[in-house]
Amino acid sequence: MKGTVHIQVGRSDAKVHSPFEAKDIIKGLPHAWRAWDKAEKCWLIQLFAVDTLTESLRREGFTVRTTHDAGARQQYSAPPPRAERNADTWADSMYKALGKDLGDKAYKALVPVLHPDRGGDTACMQQLNAARDRARLQPTR
């Protein structure tokens, strides 16, 4: 067994107090779902990410202890995904065919081509970002 991670669920977000060894698992969450609180030296995560993070931490051998502040919700659910992010897109197929490591290299090569600020296509860039986020949440074999 590895260390213990304490998740303190509040009304709008959750504070994650964890040993250093858990940081890579927490950083596996999409960047928009997490932030480092320098003052309190803990991670702040979106409420809908609590279940995903808990499952990932337990899978890696950490003990997870969850407490709830007064008035905090006991159940969390992910925000409804946008329709275009649910479908299996070309980018999802790319990650499935290449695997996570090569898929990440392909992602880096495609960003300069697809990014809207560089003349690329917004929808394709969104599909690529969504596929990368989904690939990050998949357990490694």
PDB file of C-alpha atoms in Angstrom:
ATOM      1  CA  MET A   1       0.000   0.000   0.000  1.00  0.00           C
ATOM      2  CA  LYS A   2       1.159   3.480  -0.808  1.00  0.00           C
ATOM      3  CA  GLY A   3       0.307   6.588   1.216  1.00  0.00           C
ATOM      4  CA  THR A   4      -3.049   8.065   2.108  1.00  0.00           C
ATOM      5  CA  VAL A   5      -4.736  10.796   0.087  1.00  0.00           C
ATOM      6  CA  HIS A   6      -7.276  13.022   1.819  1.00  0.00           C
ATOM      7  CA  ILE A   7      -9.979  14.582  -0.361  1.00  0.00           C
ATOM      8  CA  GLN A   8     -11.937  17.332   1.364  1.00  0.00           C
ATOM      9  CA  VAL A   9     -15.104  17.994  -0.633  1.00  0.00           C
ATOM     10  CA  GLY A  10     -16.479  21.510  -0.405  1.00  0.00           C
ATOM     11  CA  ARG A  11     -19.474  23.194  -2.001  1.00  0.00           C
ATOM     12  CA  SER A  12     -17.763  24.229  -5.235  1.00  0.00           C
ATOM     13  CA  ASP A  13     -14.544  22.199  -5.407  1.00  0.00           C
ATOM     14  CA  ALA A  14     -12.485  19.617  -3.559  1.00  0.00           C
ATOM     15  CA  LYS A  15      -9.096  19.959  -1.879  1.00  0.00           C
ATOM     16  CA  VAL A  16      -6.716  17.057  -2.375  1.00  0.00           C
ATOM     17  CA  HIS A  17      -3.994  16.628   0.232  1.00  0.00           C
ATOM     18  CA  SER A  18      -1.664  13.935  -1.029  1.00  0.00           C
ATOM     19  CA  PRO A  19       1.850  12.575  -0.726  1.00  0.00           C
ATOM     20  CA  PHE A  20       4.278  13.663  -3.425  1.00  0.00           C
ATOM     21  CA  GLU A  21       4.084  10.228  -5.072  1.00  0.00           C
ATOM     22  CA  ALA A  22       0.459  10.869  -6.072  1.00  0.00           C
ATOM     23  CA  LYS A  23       1.164  14.047  -8.043  1.00  0.00           C
ATOM     24  CA  ASP A  24       1.505  12.305 -11.416  1.00  0.00           C
ATOM     25  CA  ILE A  25      -1.886  10.648 -10.976  1.00  0.00           C
ATOM     26  CA  ILE A  26      -3.472  13.989 -10.096  1.00  0.00           C
ATOM     27  CA  LYS A  27      -1.710  15.631 -13.044  1.00  0.00           C
ATOM     28  CA  GLY A  28      -3.297  12.933 -15.207  1.00  0.00           C
ATOM     29  CA  LEU A  29      -6.579  14.811 -14.847  1.00  0.00           C
ATOM     30  CA  PRO A  30      -7.199  17.346 -17.615  1.00  0.00           C
ATOM     31  CA  HIS A  31      -5.637  20.703 -16.759  1.00  0.00           C
ATOM     32  CA  ALA A  32      -9.025  22.440 -16.654  1.00  0.00           C
ATOM     33  CA  TRP A  33     -10.140  20.076 -13.866  1.00  0.00           C
ATOM     34  CA  ARG A  34      -7.274  20.824 -11.451  1.00  0.00           C
ATOM     35  CA  ALA A  35      -5.196  23.651 -10.006  1.00  0.00           C
ATOM     36  CA  TRP A  36      -2.410  23.847  -7.431  1.00  0.00           C
ATOM     37  CA  ASP A  37      -3.196  25.993  -4.371  1.00  0.00           C
ATOM     38  CA  LYS A  38       0.208  27.335  -3.396  1.00  0.00           C
ATOM     39  CA  ALA A  39      -0.995  28.843  -0.120  1.00  0.00           C
ATOM     40  CA  GLU A  40      -2.603  25.653   1.218  1.00  0.00           C
ATOM     41  CA  LYS A  41      -0.193  23.307  -0.571  1.00  0.00           C
ATOM     42  CA  CYS A  42      -2.937  21.131  -1.988  1.00  0.00           C
ATOM     43  CA  TRP A  43      -4.653  20.459  -5.291  1.00  0.00           C
ATOM     44  CA  LEU A  44      -8.067  21.967  -6.027  1.00  0.00           C
ATOM     45  CA  ILE A  45     -10.156  19.804  -8.329  1.00  0.00           C
ATOM     46  CA  GLN A  46     -13.603  20.153  -9.829  1.00  0.00           C
ATOM     47  CA  LEU A  47     -16.305  18.216  -7.986  1.00  0.00           C
ATOM     48  CA  PHE A  48     -17.090  16.066 -11.016  1.00  0.00           C
ATOM     49  CA  ALA A  49     -13.455  14.845 -11.035  1.00  0.00           C
ATOM     50  CA  VAL A  50     -13.576  13.397  -7.491  1.00  0.00           C
ATOM     51  CA  ASP A  51     -14.822   9.948  -8.516  1.00  0.00           C
ATOM     52  CA  THR A  52     -12.382   9.674 -11.422  1.00  0.00           C
ATOM     53  CA  LEU A  53      -9.433  10.696  -9.256  1.00  0.00           C
ATOM     54  CA  THR A  54     -10.462   8.408  -6.395  1.00  0.00           C
ATOM     55  CA  GLU A  55     -10.657   5.428  -8.738  1.00  0.00           C
ATOM     56  CA  SER A  56      -7.264   6.217 -10.310  1.00  0.00           C
ATOM     57  CA  LEU A  57      -5.578   6.638  -6.912  1.00  0.00           C
ATOM     58  CA  ARG A  58      -6.999   3.385  -5.542  1.00  0.00           C
ATOM     59  CA  ARG A  59      -5.975   1.533  -8.690  1.00  0.00           C
ATOM     60  CA  GLU A  60      -2.390   2.688  -8.053  1.00  0.00           C
ATOM     61  CA  GLY A  61      -2.462   1.448  -4.438  1.00  0.00           C
ATOM     62  CA  PHE A  62      -3.238   4.645  -2.511  1.00  0.00           C
ATOM     63  CA  THR A  63      -5.709   4.754   0.363  1.00  0.00           C
ATOM     64  CA  VAL A  64      -8.290   7.506  -0.223  1.00  0.00           C
ATOM     65  CA  ARG A  65     -10.101   9.181   2.672  1.00  0.00           C
ATOM     66  CA  THR A  66     -12.920  11.549   1.722  1.00  0.00           C
ATOM     67  CA  THR A  67     -14.573  14.088   4.026  1.00  0.00           C
ATOM     68  CA  HIS A  68     -17.369  16.528   3.243  1.00  0.00           C
ATOM     69  CA  ASP A  69     -17.721  20.108   4.442  1.00  0.00           C
ATOM     70  CA  ALA A  70     -21.099  21.192   5.786  1.00  0.00           C
ATOM     71  CA  GLY A  71     -23.468  21.654   2.868  1.00  0.00           C
ATOM     72  CA  ALA A  72     -21.256  19.788   0.395  1.00  0.00           C
ATOM     73  CA  ARG A  73     -22.814  17.374  -2.048  1.00  0.00           C
ATOM     74  CA  GLN A  74     -22.263  13.668  -1.391  1.00  0.00           C
ATOM     75  CA  GLN A  75     -22.560  12.648  -5.039  1.00  0.00           C
ATOM     76  CA  TYR A  76     -20.772  14.226  -7.942  1.00  0.00           C
ATOM     77  CA  SER A  77     -21.370  13.838 -11.603  1.00  0.00           C
ATOM     78  CA  ALA A  78     -19.468  14.959 -14.623  1.00  0.00           C
ATOM     79  CA  PRO A  79     -20.895  17.831 -16.604  1.00  0.00           C
ATOM     80  CA  PRO A  80     -22.865  16.653 -19.601  1.00  0.00           C
ATOM     81  CA  PRO A  81     -20.393  16.139 -22.426  1.00  0.00           C
ATOM     82  CA  ARG A  82     -20.836  18.064 -25.616  1.00  0.00           C
ATOM     83  CA  ALA A  83     -22.299  15.997 -28.413  1.00  0.00           C
ATOM     84  CA  GLU A  84     -19.249  16.229 -30.664  1.00  0.00           C
ATOM     85  CA  ARG A  85     -17.017  14.986 -27.845  1.00  0.00           C
ATOM     86  CA  ASN A  86     -19.010  11.761 -27.395  1.00  0.00           C
ATOM     87  CA  ALA A  87     -18.614  10.410 -30.900  1.00  0.00           C
ATOM     88  CA  ASP A  88     -15.588   8.349 -31.846  1.00  0.00           C
ATOM     89  CA  THR A  89     -13.717  10.875 -33.992  1.00  0.00           C
ATOM     90  CA  TRP A  90     -10.709  10.634 -36.269  1.00  0.00           C
ATOM     91  CA  ALA A  91      -8.584  11.764 -33.317  1.00  0.00           C
ATOM     92  CA  ASP A  92      -9.904   8.943 -31.095  1.00  0.00           C
ATOM     93  CA  SER A  93      -9.091   6.493 -33.882  1.00  0.00           C
ATOM     94  CA  MET A  94      -5.597   7.963 -34.090  1.00  0.00           C
ATOM     95  CA  TYR A  95      -4.987   7.431 -30.354  1.00  0.00           C
ATOM     96  CA  LYS A  96      -6.393   3.885 -30.556  1.00  0.00           C
ATOM     97  CA  ALA A  97      -4.167   3.021 -33.514  1.00  0.00           C
ATOM     98  CA  LEU A  98      -0.992   4.669 -32.195  1.00  0.00           C
ATOM     99  CA  GLY A  99      -1.323   4.171 -28.450  1.00  0.00           C
ATOM    100  CA  LYS A 100      -0.866   6.905 -25.865  1.00  0.00           C
ATOM    101  CA  ASP A 101       2.881   7.568 -26.329  1.00  0.00           C
ATOM    102  CA  LEU A 102       2.875   7.835 -30.117  1.00  0.00           C
ATOM    103  CA  GLY A 103      -0.531   9.537 -29.975  1.00  0.00           C
ATOM    104  CA  ASP A 104       0.953  12.265 -27.778  1.00  0.00           C
ATOM    105  CA  LYS A 105       3.798  12.754 -30.278  1.00  0.00           C
ATOM    106  CA  ALA A 106       1.284  12.973 -33.126  1.00  0.00           C
ATOM    107  CA  TYR A 107      -0.743  15.461 -31.031  1.00  0.00           C
ATOM    108  CA  LYS A 108       2.297  17.738 -30.697  1.00  0.00           C
ATOM    109  CA  ALA A 109       2.932  17.527 -34.434  1.00  0.00           C
ATOM    110  CA  LEU A 110      -0.698  18.297 -35.320  1.00  0.00           C
ATOM    111  CA  VAL A 111      -1.206  21.282 -32.983  1.00  0.00           C
ATOM    112  CA  PRO A 112       0.672  23.764 -35.221  1.00  0.00           C
ATOM    113  CA  VAL A 113      -1.374  22.589 -38.217  1.00  0.00           C
ATOM    114  CA  LEU A 114      -4.832  22.489 -36.596  1.00  0.00           C
ATOM    115  CA  HIS A 115      -4.728  25.350 -34.077  1.00  0.00           C
ATOM    116  CA  PRO A 116      -7.217  28.078 -35.082  1.00  0.00           C
ATOM    117  CA  ASP A 117      -4.776  30.859 -34.164  1.00  0.00           C
ATOM    118  CA  ARG A 118      -2.453  29.481 -36.837  1.00  0.00           C
ATOM    119  CA  GLY A 119      -5.082  29.129 -39.546  1.00  0.00           C
ATOM    120  CA  GLY A 120      -6.295  25.658 -38.594  1.00  0.00           C
ATOM    121  CA  ASP A 121      -9.760  24.280 -38.002  1.00  0.00           C
ATOM    122  CA  THR A 122     -11.474  24.871 -34.623  1.00  0.00           C
ATOM    123  CA  ALA A 123     -13.619  21.713 -34.727  1.00  0.00           C
ATOM    124  CA  CYS A 124     -10.638  19.492 -35.586  1.00  0.00           C
ATOM    125  CA  MET A 125      -8.571  21.050 -32.808  1.00  0.00           C
ATOM    126  CA  GLN A 126     -11.398  20.462 -30.327  1.00  0.00           C
ATOM    127  CA  GLN A 127     -11.664  16.835 -31.426  1.00  0.00           C
ATOM    128  CA  LEU A 128      -7.909  16.376 -31.020  1.00  0.00           C
ATOM    129  CA  ASN A 129      -7.951  17.928 -27.527  1.00  0.00           C
ATOM    130  CA  ALA A 130     -10.924  15.801 -26.465  1.00  0.00           C
ATOM    131  CA  ALA A 131      -9.259  12.606 -27.728  1.00  0.00           C
ATOM    132  CA  ARG A 132      -6.067  13.477 -25.834  1.00  0.00           C
ATOM    133  CA  ASP A 133      -8.072  14.080 -22.637  1.00  0.00           C
ATOM    134  CA  ARG A 134      -9.888  10.765 -23.019  1.00  0.00           C
ATOM    135  CA  ALA A 135      -6.604   8.941 -23.687  1.00  0.00           C
ATOM    136  CA  ARG A 136      -5.153  10.401 -20.466  1.00  0.00           C
ATOM    137  CA  LEU A 137      -8.050   9.000 -18.443  1.00  0.00           C
ATOM    138  CA  GLN A 138      -7.588   5.486 -19.827  1.00  0.00           C
ATOM    139  CA  PRO A 139      -5.679   3.133 -17.509  1.00  0.00           C
ATOM    140  CA  THR A 140      -2.224   2.218 -18.747  1.00  0.00           C
ATOM    141  CA  ARG A 141      -1.545  -1.432 -19.410  1.00  0.00           C
TER     142      ARG A 141
END
